[in-house]
Each structure stands twice: as C-alpha cells, then as structure tokens.
Short mmCIF file of C-alpha atoms and ligand atoms in Angstrom, two decimals:
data_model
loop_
_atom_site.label_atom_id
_atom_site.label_comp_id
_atom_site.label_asym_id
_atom_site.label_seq_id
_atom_site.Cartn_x
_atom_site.Cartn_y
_atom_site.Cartn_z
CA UNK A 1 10.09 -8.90 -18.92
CA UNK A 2 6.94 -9.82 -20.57
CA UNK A 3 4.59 -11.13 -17.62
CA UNK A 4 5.39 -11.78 -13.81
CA UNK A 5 3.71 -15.02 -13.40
CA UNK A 6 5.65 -16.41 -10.20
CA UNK A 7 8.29 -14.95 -8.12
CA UNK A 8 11.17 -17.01 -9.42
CA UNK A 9 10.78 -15.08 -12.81
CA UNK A 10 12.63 -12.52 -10.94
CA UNK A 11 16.50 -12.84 -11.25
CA UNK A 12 18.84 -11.54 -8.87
CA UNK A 13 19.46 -8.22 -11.50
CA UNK A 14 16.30 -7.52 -11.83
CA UNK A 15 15.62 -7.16 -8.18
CA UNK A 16 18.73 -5.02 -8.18
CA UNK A 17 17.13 -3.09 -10.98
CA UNK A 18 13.71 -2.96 -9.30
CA UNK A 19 15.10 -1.87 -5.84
CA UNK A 20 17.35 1.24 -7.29
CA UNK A 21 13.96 2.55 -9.43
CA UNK A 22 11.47 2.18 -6.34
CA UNK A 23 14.37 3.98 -4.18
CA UNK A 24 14.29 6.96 -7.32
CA UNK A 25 10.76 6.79 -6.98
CA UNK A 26 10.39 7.82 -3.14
CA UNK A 27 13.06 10.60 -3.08
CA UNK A 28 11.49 12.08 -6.02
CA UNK A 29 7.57 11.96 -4.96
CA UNK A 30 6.27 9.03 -6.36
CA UNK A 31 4.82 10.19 -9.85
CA UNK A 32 5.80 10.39 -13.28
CA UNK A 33 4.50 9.80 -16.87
CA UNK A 34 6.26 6.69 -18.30
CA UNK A 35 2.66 5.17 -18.44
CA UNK A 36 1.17 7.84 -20.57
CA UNK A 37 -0.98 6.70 -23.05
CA UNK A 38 -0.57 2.94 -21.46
CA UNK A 39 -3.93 1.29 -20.11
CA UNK A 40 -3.15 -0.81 -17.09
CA UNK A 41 -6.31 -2.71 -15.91
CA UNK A 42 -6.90 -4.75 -12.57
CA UNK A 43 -8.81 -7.78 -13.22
CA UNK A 44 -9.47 -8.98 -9.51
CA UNK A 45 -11.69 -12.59 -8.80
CA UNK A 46 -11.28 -12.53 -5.05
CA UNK A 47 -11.10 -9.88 -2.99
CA UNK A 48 -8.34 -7.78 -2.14
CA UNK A 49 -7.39 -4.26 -0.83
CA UNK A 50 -3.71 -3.80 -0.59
CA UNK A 51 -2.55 -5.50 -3.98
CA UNK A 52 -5.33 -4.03 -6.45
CA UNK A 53 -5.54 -0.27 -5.11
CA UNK A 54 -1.73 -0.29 -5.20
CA UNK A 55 -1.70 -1.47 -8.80
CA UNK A 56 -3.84 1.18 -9.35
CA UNK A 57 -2.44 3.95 -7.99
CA UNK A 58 0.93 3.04 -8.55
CA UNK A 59 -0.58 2.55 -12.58
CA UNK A 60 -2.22 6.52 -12.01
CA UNK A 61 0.62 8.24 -10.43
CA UNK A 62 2.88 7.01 -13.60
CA UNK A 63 0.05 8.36 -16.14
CA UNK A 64 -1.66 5.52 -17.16
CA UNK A 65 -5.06 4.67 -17.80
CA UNK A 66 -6.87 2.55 -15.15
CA UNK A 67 -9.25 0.11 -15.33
CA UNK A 68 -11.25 -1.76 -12.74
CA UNK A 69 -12.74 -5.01 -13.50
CA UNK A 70 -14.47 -6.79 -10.32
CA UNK A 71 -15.96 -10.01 -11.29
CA UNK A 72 -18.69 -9.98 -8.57
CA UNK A 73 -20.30 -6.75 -10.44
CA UNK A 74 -19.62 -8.08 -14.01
CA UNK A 75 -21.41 -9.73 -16.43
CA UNK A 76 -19.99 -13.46 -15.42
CA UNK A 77 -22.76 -13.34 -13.68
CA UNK A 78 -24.48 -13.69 -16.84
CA UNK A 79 -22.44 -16.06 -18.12
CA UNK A 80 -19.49 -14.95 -19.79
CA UNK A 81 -16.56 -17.25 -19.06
CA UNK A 82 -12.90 -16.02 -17.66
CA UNK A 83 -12.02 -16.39 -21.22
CA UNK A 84 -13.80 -14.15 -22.71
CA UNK A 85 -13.85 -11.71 -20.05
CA UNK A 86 -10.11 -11.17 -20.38
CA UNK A 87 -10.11 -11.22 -24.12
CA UNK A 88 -13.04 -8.55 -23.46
CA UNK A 89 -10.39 -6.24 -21.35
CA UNK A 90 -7.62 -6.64 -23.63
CA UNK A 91 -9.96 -5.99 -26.32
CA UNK A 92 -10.55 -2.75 -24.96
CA UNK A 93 -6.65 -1.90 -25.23
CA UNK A 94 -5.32 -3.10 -22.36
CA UNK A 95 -1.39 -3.07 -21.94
CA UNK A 96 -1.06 -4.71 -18.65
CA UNK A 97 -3.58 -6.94 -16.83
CA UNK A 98 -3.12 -7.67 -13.18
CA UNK A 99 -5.33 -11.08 -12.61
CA UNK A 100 -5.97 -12.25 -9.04
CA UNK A 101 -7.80 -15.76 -9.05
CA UNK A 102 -8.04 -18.64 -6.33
CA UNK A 103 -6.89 -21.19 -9.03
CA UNK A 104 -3.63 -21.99 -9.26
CA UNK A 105 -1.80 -21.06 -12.73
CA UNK A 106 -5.07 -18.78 -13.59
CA UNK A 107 -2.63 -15.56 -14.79
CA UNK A 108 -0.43 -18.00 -16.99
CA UNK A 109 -3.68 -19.65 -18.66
CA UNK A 110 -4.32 -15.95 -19.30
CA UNK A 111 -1.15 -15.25 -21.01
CA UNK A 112 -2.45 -17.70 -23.76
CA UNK A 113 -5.52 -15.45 -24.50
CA UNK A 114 -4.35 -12.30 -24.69
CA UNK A 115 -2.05 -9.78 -26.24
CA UNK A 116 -1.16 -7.80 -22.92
CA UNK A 117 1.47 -8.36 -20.15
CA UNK A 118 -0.46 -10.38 -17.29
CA UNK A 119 1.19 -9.75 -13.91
CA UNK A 120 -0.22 -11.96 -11.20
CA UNK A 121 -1.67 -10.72 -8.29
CA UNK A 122 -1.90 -13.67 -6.51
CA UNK A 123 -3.26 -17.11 -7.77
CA UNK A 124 -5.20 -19.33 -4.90
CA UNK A 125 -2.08 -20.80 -2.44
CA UNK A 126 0.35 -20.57 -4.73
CA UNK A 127 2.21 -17.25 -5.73
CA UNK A 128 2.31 -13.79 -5.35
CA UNK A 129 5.24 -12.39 -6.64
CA UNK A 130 4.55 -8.72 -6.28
CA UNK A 131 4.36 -9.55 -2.64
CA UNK A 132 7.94 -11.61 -2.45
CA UNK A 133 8.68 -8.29 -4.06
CA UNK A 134 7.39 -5.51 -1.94
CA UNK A 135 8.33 -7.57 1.11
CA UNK A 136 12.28 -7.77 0.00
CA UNK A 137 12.06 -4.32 -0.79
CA UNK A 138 11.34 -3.46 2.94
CA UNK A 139 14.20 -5.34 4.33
CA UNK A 140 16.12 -4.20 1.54
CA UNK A 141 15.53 -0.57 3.11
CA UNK A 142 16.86 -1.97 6.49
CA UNK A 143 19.79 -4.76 5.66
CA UNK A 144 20.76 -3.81 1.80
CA UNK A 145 20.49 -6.70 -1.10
CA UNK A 146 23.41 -8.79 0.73
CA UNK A 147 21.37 -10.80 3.32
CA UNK A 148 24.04 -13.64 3.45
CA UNK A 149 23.32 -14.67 7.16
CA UNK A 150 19.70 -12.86 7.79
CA UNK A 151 17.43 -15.15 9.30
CA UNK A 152 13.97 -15.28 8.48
CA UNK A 153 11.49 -16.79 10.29
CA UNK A 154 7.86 -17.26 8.37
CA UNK A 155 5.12 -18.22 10.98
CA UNK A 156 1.86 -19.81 11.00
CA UNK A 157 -0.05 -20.96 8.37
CA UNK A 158 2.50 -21.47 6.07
CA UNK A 159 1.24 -24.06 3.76
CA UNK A 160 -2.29 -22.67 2.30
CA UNK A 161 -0.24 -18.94 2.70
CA UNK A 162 0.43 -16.85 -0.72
CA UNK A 163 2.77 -15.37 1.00
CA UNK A 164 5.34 -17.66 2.16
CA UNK A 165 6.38 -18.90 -1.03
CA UNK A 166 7.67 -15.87 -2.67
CA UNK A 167 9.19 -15.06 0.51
CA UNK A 168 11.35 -18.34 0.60
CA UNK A 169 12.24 -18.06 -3.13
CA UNK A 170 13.04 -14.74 -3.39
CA UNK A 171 14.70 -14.71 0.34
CA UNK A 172 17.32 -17.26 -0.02
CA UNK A 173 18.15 -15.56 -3.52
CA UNK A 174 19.36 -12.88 -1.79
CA UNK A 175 20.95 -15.19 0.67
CA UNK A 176 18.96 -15.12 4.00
CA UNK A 177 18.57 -18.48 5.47
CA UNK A 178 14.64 -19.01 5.92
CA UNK A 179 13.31 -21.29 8.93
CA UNK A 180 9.05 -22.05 8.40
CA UNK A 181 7.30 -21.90 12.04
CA UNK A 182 3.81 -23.48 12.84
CA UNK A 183 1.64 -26.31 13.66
CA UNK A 184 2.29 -29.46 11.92
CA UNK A 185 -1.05 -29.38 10.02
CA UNK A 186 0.40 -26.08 8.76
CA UNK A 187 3.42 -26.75 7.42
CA UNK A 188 4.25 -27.61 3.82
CA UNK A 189 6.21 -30.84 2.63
CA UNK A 190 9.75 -30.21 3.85
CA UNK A 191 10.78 -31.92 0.32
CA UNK A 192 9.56 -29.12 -1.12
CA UNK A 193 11.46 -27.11 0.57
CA UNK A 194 15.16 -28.75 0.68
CA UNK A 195 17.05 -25.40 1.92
CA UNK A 196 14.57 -24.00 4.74
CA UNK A 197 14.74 -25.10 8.37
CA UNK A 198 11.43 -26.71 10.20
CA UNK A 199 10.35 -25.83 13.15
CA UNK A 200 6.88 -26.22 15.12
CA UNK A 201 8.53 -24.32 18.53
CA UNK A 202 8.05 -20.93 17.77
CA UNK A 203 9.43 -19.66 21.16
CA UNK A 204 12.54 -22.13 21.07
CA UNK A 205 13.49 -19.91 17.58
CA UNK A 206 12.23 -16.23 18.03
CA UNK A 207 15.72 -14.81 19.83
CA UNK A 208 17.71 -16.12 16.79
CA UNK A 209 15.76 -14.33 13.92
CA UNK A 210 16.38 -10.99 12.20
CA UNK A 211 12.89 -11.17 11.20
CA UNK A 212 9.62 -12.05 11.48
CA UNK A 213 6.94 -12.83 8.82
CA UNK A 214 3.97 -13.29 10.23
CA UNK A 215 1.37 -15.07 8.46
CA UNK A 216 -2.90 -14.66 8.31
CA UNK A 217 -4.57 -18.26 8.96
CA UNK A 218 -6.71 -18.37 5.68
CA UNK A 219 -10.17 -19.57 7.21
CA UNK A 220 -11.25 -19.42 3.70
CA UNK A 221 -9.31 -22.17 2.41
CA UNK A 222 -10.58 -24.13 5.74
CA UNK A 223 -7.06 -24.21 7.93
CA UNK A 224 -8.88 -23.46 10.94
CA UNK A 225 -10.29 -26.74 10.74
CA UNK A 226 -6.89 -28.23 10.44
CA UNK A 227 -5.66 -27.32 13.66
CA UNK A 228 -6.56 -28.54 17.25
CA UNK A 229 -7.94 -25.10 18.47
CA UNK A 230 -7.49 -21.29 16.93
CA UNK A 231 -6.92 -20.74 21.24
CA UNK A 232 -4.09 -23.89 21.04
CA UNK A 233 -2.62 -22.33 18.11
CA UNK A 234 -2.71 -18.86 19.74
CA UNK A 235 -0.72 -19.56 22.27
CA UNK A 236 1.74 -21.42 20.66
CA UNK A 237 2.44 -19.35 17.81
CA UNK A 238 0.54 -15.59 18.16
CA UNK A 239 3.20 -12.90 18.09
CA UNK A 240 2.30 -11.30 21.24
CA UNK A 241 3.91 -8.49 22.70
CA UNK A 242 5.67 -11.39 25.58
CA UNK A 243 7.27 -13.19 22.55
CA UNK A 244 8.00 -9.78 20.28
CA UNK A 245 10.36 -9.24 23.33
CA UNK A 246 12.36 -12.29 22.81
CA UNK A 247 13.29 -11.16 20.02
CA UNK A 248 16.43 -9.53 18.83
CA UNK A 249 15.83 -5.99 19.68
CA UNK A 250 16.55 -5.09 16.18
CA UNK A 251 14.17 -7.82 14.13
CA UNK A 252 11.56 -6.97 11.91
CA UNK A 253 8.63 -7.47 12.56
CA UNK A 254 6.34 -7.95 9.45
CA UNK A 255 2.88 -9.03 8.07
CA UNK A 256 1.63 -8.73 3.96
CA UNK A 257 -1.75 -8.06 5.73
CA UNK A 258 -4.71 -8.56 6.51
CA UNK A 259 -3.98 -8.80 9.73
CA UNK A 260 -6.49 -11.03 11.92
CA UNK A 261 -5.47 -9.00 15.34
CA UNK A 262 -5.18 -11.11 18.08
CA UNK A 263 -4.67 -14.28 16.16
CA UNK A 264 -1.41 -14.54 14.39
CA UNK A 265 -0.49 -10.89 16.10
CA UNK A 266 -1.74 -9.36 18.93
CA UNK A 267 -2.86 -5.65 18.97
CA UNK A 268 -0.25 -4.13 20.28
CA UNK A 269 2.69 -5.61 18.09
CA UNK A 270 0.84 -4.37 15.51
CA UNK A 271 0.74 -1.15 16.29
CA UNK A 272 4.04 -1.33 17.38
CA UNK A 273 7.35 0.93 15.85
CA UNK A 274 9.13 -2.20 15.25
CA UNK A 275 6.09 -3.65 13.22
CA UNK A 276 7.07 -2.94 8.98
CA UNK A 277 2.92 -3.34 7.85
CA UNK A 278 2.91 0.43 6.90
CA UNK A 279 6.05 0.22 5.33
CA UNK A 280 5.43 -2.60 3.80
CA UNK A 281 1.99 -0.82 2.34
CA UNK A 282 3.96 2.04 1.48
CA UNK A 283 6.07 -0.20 -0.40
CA UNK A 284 3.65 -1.81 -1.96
CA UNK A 285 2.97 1.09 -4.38
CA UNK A 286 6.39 1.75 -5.13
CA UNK A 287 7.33 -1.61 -6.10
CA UNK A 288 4.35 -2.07 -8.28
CA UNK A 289 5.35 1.44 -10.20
CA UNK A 290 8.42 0.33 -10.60
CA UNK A 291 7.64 -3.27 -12.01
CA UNK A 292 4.58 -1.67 -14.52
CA UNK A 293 7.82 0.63 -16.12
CA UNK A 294 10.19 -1.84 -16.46
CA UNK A 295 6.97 -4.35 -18.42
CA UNK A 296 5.94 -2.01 -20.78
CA UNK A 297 9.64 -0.94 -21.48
CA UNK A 298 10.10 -4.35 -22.71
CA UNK A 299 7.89 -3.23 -25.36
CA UNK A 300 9.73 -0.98 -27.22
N1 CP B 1 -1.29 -8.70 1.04
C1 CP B 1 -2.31 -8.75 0.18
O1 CP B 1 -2.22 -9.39 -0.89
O2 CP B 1 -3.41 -8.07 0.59
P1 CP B 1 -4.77 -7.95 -0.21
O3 CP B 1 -5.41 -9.32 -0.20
O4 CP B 1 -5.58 -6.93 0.54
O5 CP B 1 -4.45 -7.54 -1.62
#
C-alpha cells in the first residue's frame, strides 16, 4: 500500500491483514521497533485530538520519529502555501505524512508533491478511512469479520459527517446491511447510496439494530442551521438512555467522538458499559500502528 487516501482503498484482505496485526499488537503490549529509523509526521489543518495523537503515539511506540506540524503555529501564516509546506516536511525526511484538511481530495493533491506515503486523516465531509478502520476493528472484537446480517444503524447528521462514509463502505464490505437515520436536511442523496436503507424514524428502527453509530452535528460546517430546532432534532433522534433501552440488549453502542453530550447522546449513554467510545479510542492507536507497518513495508 502506498497511501490511504479513502476507505475503499482498503480490500477485504487487507482488513483481514490489518485486524490479525492490531490483535498481535494488544496481547503483546502495544510497542515495537518496525519504525526505527522511519520519520512519520502529522501534518494537521483543522483541529483534532483523537486521530493526530493516535498517529503519533501509535508512530512512537513502533520507534519512529515524530513530527508535529500545526498549521495555526506555522509559518502559513506568513505566507507559505500548502504546497510548499508539505514539500518543506518531506524535505525534512519524512516517510509518512498524515494530512488532515477541510478540502475535499487535499491528501491526494498531496500525493503529487511529495515523495512520502500520505495517509489521510480526514479531508472536509468526505473521508476518513482510518476511522472506517478503527471503527470495524471494534465490532470486529465483538462479531468477527463475517457480519453477513449485522445491522448498522448510522444516526444524525449523516450527510456533512466524515464518519459515515467509511462506515457504509467499509461496513457492507464485510457484509452488514447499513440503514442512515436522521432529519431529512441531514441525509445524503439516497442515489448515492443504492445499498443502504433510509430512514428519518429513529425510534421505529432502534430494536432491530446490532449497532449504533452515533454521529456529532458538525456546527462548523453550518448543519445546525439546516434543521428546524437542535431541541426538535433532540428529541427525535438523541440517543438517550429511554431509546438506548429499545435497543437489542446486546447492540453497540458507538460514537468516533467528539461527543456533543446531550445532543446526539445523552450523558449517561455515554458513560454507559454498553457505549464502545473508549474502545473505540483504544483502538484507534492500534489500528493506526498497524496501518504505518504495513505502508512503509511496501517500501522494501
Ligand atoms: N474522531 C476523530 O476524528 O476525532 P478527532 O477530530 O479528535 O481527531
């Protein structure tokens, strides 16, 4: 594998592959030195906590050199376009970049500028694959890789979410039939989407789902002001501890984070046993250690 750019670069094998090493990697304590020597650098131009300090620990406990490049503190604020400021960190020997950007196809423009693997961290709406990733992973732990009749039920703001399309692609891959939940303002183009189910009745579909995914309303790209009322939409589609009930007793309950408490999740659920955010933290770092191996042993 040379870069991740979008979760449907992932085949079926690889996730196979992926799963057995992160499984290796949390019996055996999480560290290693297959990135010794290597220089893996975070190149973050929005904000994050979960995605870069697990790249970065997961690029540490391996052995590799870590770099943190934070565009608010750099010197694009003198000027210096994205262009040269990746060509500057792969300059500086760079053997894996991990971009986040709010435009869409930012980490593939990337790929065209520099020598190192680009893995991206997230790209505006569109992708996250290292999410799709982590979050298969921790159902993965719970169901195996068969998920032929798992049903997975992604709620809320599903349309301006990074989330919810690596979830559907890399979902029904392993066979789990996916059903998007929310207001109509919220919810993608069903062509898009030919093999999910649509529904804007959360509580007519919560007792016939394995699992929940519940998703943040991103205020920053302006869905609040899509809906009616953040109270209208709370009480149609907040996973409260009432409708965390309905559920099978067995569902997952899960979030990529960062949770708005109260909104799409009230406290309590959060909080919860049943709730996989922890897990899917925990997770997080294994995945990531396992994908950073398996790009720079494509290099030899
Ligand atoms: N889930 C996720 O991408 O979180 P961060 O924005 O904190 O990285």
């Amino acid at each position: 594998m040379q870069h991740l750019l979008a979760t449907t670069d992932f085949s079926r094998e690889d996730l196979q592959q992926l799963f057995d090493r992160a499984t290796q990697l949390a019996e055996s304590g999480a560290s290693g030195t297959e990135l010794a020597g290597r220089t893996v650098t975070t190149a973050f131009f929005e904000d994050s906590t979960r995605t870069r300090l697990s790249f970065e620990l997961a690029a540490q406990r391996l052995g590799a050199h870590m770099v943190s490049f934070t565009a608010a503190t750099s010197s694009m604020n003198k000027g210096e376009s994205l262009r040269d400021t990746v060509q500057t960190l792969d300059a500086m020997g760079s053997d894996v970049i991990v971009i986040r950007h709010r435009s869409v196809g930012a980490p593939k423009l990337i790929t065209k500028w520099v020598q190192a693997h680009v893995v991206n961290g997230g790209d505006g709406p569109h992708d996250h694959p290292t999410q799709g990733l982590l979050n298969a992973f921790t159902v993965y732990q719970h169901r195996g890789l068969d998920l032929n009749g798992f049903r997975l039920g992604i709620v809320g703001d599903v349309h301006n979410s990074r989330v919810s399309r690596p979830d559907i692609a890399i979902f029904q891959m392993l066979g789990a039939k996916v059903t998007l939940i929310g207001p109509p303002a919220l919810m993608p183009n069903p062509e898009a989407f030919p093999d999910c189910d649509f529904s804007n009745d959360f509580d007519d579909v919560l007792p016939k789902l394995d699992a929940v995914h519940m998703l943040r309303i991103r205020r920053e790209w302006g869905s609040d002001a899509n809906i009616p009322s953040m109270s209208d939409f709370i009480s149609r589609y907040s996973l409260t501890e009432e409708r965390a009930n309905k559920l099978p007793p067995d569902a997952l309950i899960m979030h990529a984070g960062p949770v708005n408490r109260g909104i799409e999740m009230g406290a309590a659920v959060v909080d919860s046993d049943r709730s996989t955010i922890r897990e899917q933290v925990r997770n997080g770092v294994l995945t990531r250690m396992a994908l950073l191996e398996k790009l720079v042993q494509s290099d030899s």
